[in-house]
Amino acid sequence: SGHALLAGRKAVVTAGPTHEPIDPVRYIANRSSGKQGYAIAEALARLGAETHLVSGPTALPDPAGVQVTRIETAREMLAATEAALPADIAICCAAVADWRADTSTNSKLKKDGSGQIPPLGLVENPDILATISVAGPKRPRLVVGFAAETDDVIGYATAKRQRKGCDWIVANDVSPGTGIMGGDDNTVHLITAGDPEHWDPMPKAQVAMKLAERVADALTDKQ
Ligand code: C5P
């Protein structure tokens, strides 16, 4: 579109899963495709924002007009996201692994035939959304998180907005059967300081464009 509603703005977007190594050949991961986050980065760039996408491992090509940093772990994602600040807008779409192995080893774990199972200890990963939402000189003016829920979507998403300290939460229902995880369509609710907004089901690319336009409105205080 010819409308450079976000010209002169800087945006950072996280997307995809993270991979947390257990040993050189094994890792903890999840089923995030990265589709929604990539679409959002592309939409922000199309509206003229200088857009930096920090992505975990995905099968997707780099979106047009976007600077992409590919990382593997949550800790790498946090470092790359912080390196992309200051920015006006941060949108955290990534499905960051909540935990990583406490002892990632450089040697492959071996089955020794004794039936002994190696203990897998976990430690918590940093929360990127919560970290960049903390007030400070580098906090983006608008920080947006995502919430994938299966029950009481609005209730949990509203609580998540408070807990994370972000400005908006884009909430979706990922119950089995919705086809949202890995699918091309999305049904979302936008949780702001005001009343929740319920958006019709639409392709992820359209969710992205509508969200980018809402972001532009918010930054121009048009409401
Ligand atoms: O806590 P939960 O994973 O449900 O929150 C989801 C939101 O928090 C998403 O916006 C996700 O990108 C972000 N998040 C994060 N870092 C984490 C966990 C979640 O940025 N370690």
GROMACS .gro file of C-alpha atoms and ligand atoms in nm:
model
  244
    1SER     CA    1   0.000   0.000   0.000
    2GLY     CA    2   0.113   0.356  -0.056
    3HIS     CA    3   0.020   0.457   0.296
    4ALA     CA    4   0.342   0.491   0.492
    5LEU     CA    5   0.154   0.510   0.820
    6LEU     CA    6   0.458   0.382   1.008
    7ALA     CA    7   0.729   0.571   0.821
    8GLY     CA    8   1.008   0.671   1.058
    9ARG     CA    9   0.906   0.410   1.318
   10LYS     CA   10   1.120   0.120   1.431
   11ALA     CA   11   0.968  -0.218   1.511
   12VAL     CA   12   1.098  -0.545   1.649
   13VAL     CA   13   0.905  -0.870   1.616
   14THR     CA   14   0.983  -1.210   1.768
   15ALA     CA   15   0.853  -1.521   1.595
   16GLY     CA   16   0.876  -1.895   1.575
   17PRO     CA   17   0.973  -2.153   1.834
   18THR     CA   18   1.299  -2.171   2.021
   19HIS     CA   19   1.521  -2.478   2.030
   20GLU     CA   20   1.683  -2.556   2.362
   21PRO     CA   21   1.972  -2.801   2.332
   22ILE     CA   22   1.994  -3.109   2.552
   23ASP     CA   23   2.310  -3.236   2.387
   24PRO     CA   24   2.466  -3.175   2.042
   25VAL     CA   25   2.191  -3.369   1.861
   26ARG     CA   26   1.882  -3.328   2.076
   27TYR     CA   27   1.667  -3.031   2.169
   28ILE     CA   28   1.341  -2.920   2.331
   29ALA     CA   29   1.108  -2.742   2.088
   30ASN     CA   30   0.741  -2.678   2.010
   31ARG     CA   31   0.504  -2.672   1.714
   32SER     CA   32   0.506  -2.297   1.642
   33SER     CA   33   0.523  -2.237   1.264
   34GLY     CA   34   0.619  -1.869   1.287
   35LYS     CA   35   0.352  -1.779   1.029
   36GLN     CA   36   0.168  -1.515   1.232
   37GLY     CA   37   0.485  -1.339   1.344
   38TYR     CA   38   0.635  -1.335   0.995
   39ALA     CA   39   0.310  -1.192   0.858
   40ILE     CA   40   0.315  -0.919   1.124
   41ALA     CA   41   0.675  -0.824   1.045
   42GLU     CA   42   0.588  -0.802   0.677
   43ALA     CA   43   0.278  -0.592   0.747
   44LEU     CA   44   0.472  -0.345   0.966
   45ALA     CA   45   0.737  -0.313   0.695
   46ARG     CA   46   0.469  -0.256   0.432
   47LEU     CA   47   0.337   0.034   0.638
   48GLY     CA   48   0.687   0.182   0.633
   49ALA     CA   49   0.832   0.074   0.969
   50GLU     CA   50   1.199  -0.018   0.985
   51THR     CA   51   1.134  -0.374   1.096
   52HIS     CA   52   1.364  -0.624   1.263
   53LEU     CA   53   1.244  -0.985   1.293
   54VAL     CA   54   1.411  -1.206   1.553
   55SER     CA   55   1.320  -1.559   1.457
   56GLY     CA   56   1.364  -1.904   1.597
   57PRO     CA   57   1.407  -2.197   1.358
   58THR     CA   58   1.125  -2.199   1.099
   59ALA     CA   59   1.071  -2.326   0.745
   60LEU     CA   60   0.967  -1.979   0.626
   61PRO     CA   61   1.156  -1.746   0.389
   62ASP     CA   62   1.257  -1.401   0.513
   63PRO     CA   63   0.961  -1.161   0.476
   64ALA     CA   64   1.004  -0.885   0.218
   65GLY     CA   65   1.167  -0.566   0.339
   66VAL     CA   66   1.247  -0.700   0.686
   67GLN     CA   67   1.584  -0.737   0.860
   68VAL     CA   68   1.598  -1.092   0.998
   69THR     CA   69   1.814  -1.233   1.276
   70ARG     CA   70   1.786  -1.609   1.315
   71ILE     CA   71   1.854  -1.754   1.656
   72GLU     CA   72   1.794  -2.088   1.828
   73THR     CA   73   1.753  -2.046   2.203
   74ALA     CA   74   1.545  -1.820   2.427
   75ARG     CA   75   1.857  -1.659   2.562
   76GLU     CA   76   1.977  -1.580   2.210
   77MET     CA   77   1.632  -1.444   2.127
   78LEU     CA   78   1.642  -1.211   2.429
   79ALA     CA   79   1.990  -1.085   2.338
   80ALA     CA   80   1.896  -1.024   1.972
   81THR     CA   81   1.572  -0.852   2.072
   82GLU     CA   82   1.746  -0.623   2.320
   83ALA     CA   83   2.010  -0.546   2.055
   84ALA     CA   84   1.729  -0.431   1.824
   85LEU     CA   85   1.616  -0.169   2.079
   86PRO     CA   86   1.539   0.115   2.104
   87ALA     CA   87   1.227   0.070   1.894
   88ASP     CA   88   0.884   0.230   1.892
   89ILE     CA   89   0.701  -0.101   1.865
   90ALA     CA   90   0.772  -0.451   1.995
   91ILE     CA   91   0.550  -0.743   1.904
   92CYS     CA   92   0.634  -1.073   2.073
   93CYS     CA   93   0.483  -1.359   1.877
   94ALA     CA   94   0.747  -1.618   1.950
   95ALA     CA   95   0.655  -1.942   2.123
   96VAL     CA   96   0.954  -1.929   2.353
   97ALA     CA   97   1.035  -2.253   2.534
   98ASP     CA   98   0.949  -2.199   2.900
   99TRP     CA   99   1.234  -2.422   3.014
  100ARG     CA  100   1.576  -2.530   2.896
  101ALA     CA  101   1.789  -2.822   3.004
  102ASP     CA  102   1.998  -2.734   3.307
  103THR     CA  103   2.297  -2.925   3.177
  104SER     CA  104   2.339  -2.893   2.805
  105THR     CA  105   2.642  -3.106   2.733
  106ASN     CA  106   2.887  -3.107   2.445
  107SER     CA  107   2.887  -3.486   2.451
  108LYS     CA  108   2.601  -3.688   2.311
  109LEU     CA  109   2.407  -3.867   2.585
  110LYS     CA  110   2.455  -4.243   2.546
  111LYS     CA  111   2.226  -4.536   2.600
  112ASP     CA  112   2.463  -4.770   2.782
  113GLY     CA  113   2.244  -5.080   2.782
  114SER     CA  114   2.189  -5.076   3.157
  115GLY     CA  115   1.838  -4.934   3.125
  116GLN     CA  116   1.950  -4.623   3.316
  117ILE     CA  117   1.765  -4.312   3.202
  118PRO     CA  118   1.958  -3.984   3.209
  119PRO     CA  119   1.795  -3.728   3.438
  120LEU     CA  120   1.666  -3.426   3.248
  121GLY     CA  121   1.668  -3.124   3.474
  122LEU     CA  122   1.502  -2.803   3.357
  123VAL     CA  123   1.555  -2.439   3.441
  124GLU     CA  124   1.332  -2.147   3.351
  125ASN     CA  125   1.409  -1.938   3.046
  126PRO     CA  126   1.401  -1.557   3.048
  127ASP     CA  127   1.064  -1.404   2.957
  128ILE     CA  128   1.139  -1.174   2.666
  129LEU     CA  129   0.800  -1.001   2.662
  130ALA     CA  130   0.808  -0.929   3.036
  131THR     CA  131   1.171  -0.817   3.019
  132ILE     CA  132   1.120  -0.559   2.747
  133SER     CA  133   0.792  -0.440   2.903
  134VAL     CA  134   0.972  -0.312   3.213
  135ALA     CA  135   0.967   0.067   3.226
  136GLY     CA  136   1.292   0.232   3.124
  137PRO     CA  137   1.454   0.447   2.859
  138LYS     CA  138   1.456   0.164   2.606
  139ARG     CA  139   1.101   0.043   2.660
  140PRO     CA  140   0.915   0.057   2.329
  141ARG     CA  141   0.612   0.286   2.336
  142LEU     CA  142   0.388  -0.002   2.238
  143VAL     CA  143   0.461  -0.357   2.350
  144VAL     CA  144   0.229  -0.630   2.227
  145GLY     CA  145   0.222  -0.991   2.342
  146PHE     CA  146   0.033  -1.298   2.232
  147ALA     CA  147  -0.165  -1.545   2.437
  148ALA     CA  148  -0.255  -1.889   2.311
  149GLU     CA  149  -0.520  -2.028   2.541
  150THR     CA  150  -0.763  -2.317   2.544
  151ASP     CA  151  -1.007  -2.208   2.817
  152ASP     CA  152  -1.142  -1.870   2.934
  153VAL     CA  153  -0.938  -1.701   2.660
  154ILE     CA  154  -1.034  -1.343   2.754
  155GLY     CA  155  -0.988  -1.395   3.128
  156TYR     CA  156  -0.643  -1.548   3.103
  157ALA     CA  157  -0.531  -1.300   2.838
  158THR     CA  158  -0.640  -1.004   3.050
  159ALA     CA  159  -0.447  -1.145   3.346
  160LYS     CA  160  -0.148  -1.205   3.120
  161ARG     CA  161  -0.149  -0.843   3.004
  162GLN     CA  162  -0.125  -0.730   3.367
  163ARG     CA  163   0.137  -0.985   3.462
  164LYS     CA  164   0.367  -0.923   3.166
  165GLY     CA  165   0.336  -0.543   3.180
  166CYS     CA  166   0.272  -0.513   2.807
  167ASP     CA  167   0.023  -0.274   2.648
  168TRP     CA  168  -0.181  -0.516   2.439
  169ILE     CA  169  -0.235  -0.888   2.418
  170VAL     CA  170  -0.352  -1.061   2.103
  171ALA     CA  171  -0.535  -1.366   2.232
  172ASN     CA  172  -0.637  -1.673   2.041
  173ASP     CA  173  -0.809  -2.000   2.115
  174VAL     CA  174  -0.578  -2.287   2.026
  175SER     CA  175  -0.804  -2.570   2.144
  176PRO     CA  176  -0.759  -2.886   1.938
  177GLY     CA  177  -0.989  -2.864   1.639
  178THR     CA  178  -0.953  -2.489   1.586
  179GLY     CA  179  -0.673  -2.554   1.335
  180ILE     CA  180  -0.500  -2.235   1.444
  181MET     CA  181  -0.164  -2.391   1.540
  182GLY     CA  182   0.019  -2.421   1.206
  183GLY     CA  183  -0.289  -2.319   1.009
  184ASP     CA  184  -0.339  -2.020   0.780
  185ASP     CA  185  -0.636  -1.861   0.957
  186ASN     CA  186  -0.670  -1.708   1.300
  187THR     CA  187  -0.950  -1.589   1.527
  188VAL     CA  188  -0.820  -1.334   1.773
  189HIS     CA  189  -0.928  -1.101   2.049
  190LEU     CA  190  -0.740  -0.778   2.110
  191ILE     CA  191  -0.696  -0.706   2.481
  192THR     CA  192  -0.607  -0.345   2.557
  193ALA     CA  193  -0.665  -0.123   2.860
  194GLY     CA  194  -1.022  -0.086   2.731
  195ASP     CA  195  -1.290  -0.336   2.633
  196PRO     CA  196  -1.174  -0.652   2.456
  197GLU     CA  197  -1.225  -0.652   2.080
  198HIS     CA  198  -1.338  -0.968   1.906
  199TRP     CA  199  -1.211  -0.994   1.549
  200ASP     CA  200  -1.378  -1.215   1.291
  201PRO     CA  201  -1.190  -1.525   1.174
  202MET     CA  202  -0.952  -1.422   0.896
  203PRO     CA  203  -0.626  -1.526   0.731
  204LYS     CA  204  -0.315  -1.466   0.942
  205ALA     CA  205  -0.193  -1.215   0.681
  206GLN     CA  206  -0.510  -1.014   0.737
  207VAL     CA  207  -0.478  -1.032   1.117
  208ALA     CA  208  -0.126  -0.897   1.065
  209MET     CA  209  -0.237  -0.607   0.847
  210LYS     CA  210  -0.522  -0.513   1.080
  211LEU     CA  211  -0.289  -0.525   1.380
  212ALA     CA  212  -0.026  -0.312   1.200
  213GLU     CA  213  -0.294  -0.054   1.123
  214ARG     CA  214  -0.408  -0.053   1.486
  215VAL     CA  215  -0.046  -0.002   1.591
  216ALA     CA  216  -0.016   0.293   1.354
  217ASP     CA  217  -0.337   0.444   1.494
  218ALA     CA  218  -0.213   0.405   1.851
  219LEU     CA  219   0.118   0.573   1.774
  220THR     CA  220  -0.052   0.868   1.609
  221ASP     CA  221  -0.291   0.890   1.906
  222LYS     CA  222  -0.578   0.873   1.663
  223GLN     CA  223  -0.712   0.594   1.886
  224C5P     O1  224   0.351  -1.689   2.932
  224C5P     P1  225   0.309  -1.720   2.793
  224C5P     O2  226   0.409  -1.803   2.718
  224C5P     O3  227   0.172  -1.775   2.779
  224C5P     O4  228   0.303  -1.578   2.722
  224C5P     C1  229   0.296  -1.562   2.585
  224C5P     C2  230   0.357  -1.430   2.544
  224C5P     O5  231   0.480  -1.409   2.612
  224C5P     C3  232   0.390  -1.427   2.398
  224C5P     O6  233   0.382  -1.292   2.356
  224C5P     C4  234   0.533  -1.476   2.397
  224C5P     O7  235   0.603  -1.434   2.282
  224C5P     C5  236   0.588  -1.412   2.522
  224C5P     N1  237   0.696  -1.488   2.588
  224C5P     C6  238   0.826  -1.440   2.583
  224C5P     N2  239   0.926  -1.508   2.647
  224C5P     C7  240   0.899  -1.620   2.715
  224C5P     C8  241   0.767  -1.671   2.721
  224C5P     C9  242   0.669  -1.602   2.656
  224C5P     O8  243   0.850  -1.337   2.519
  224C5P     N3  244   0.999  -1.685   2.777
   0.00000   0.00000   0.00000
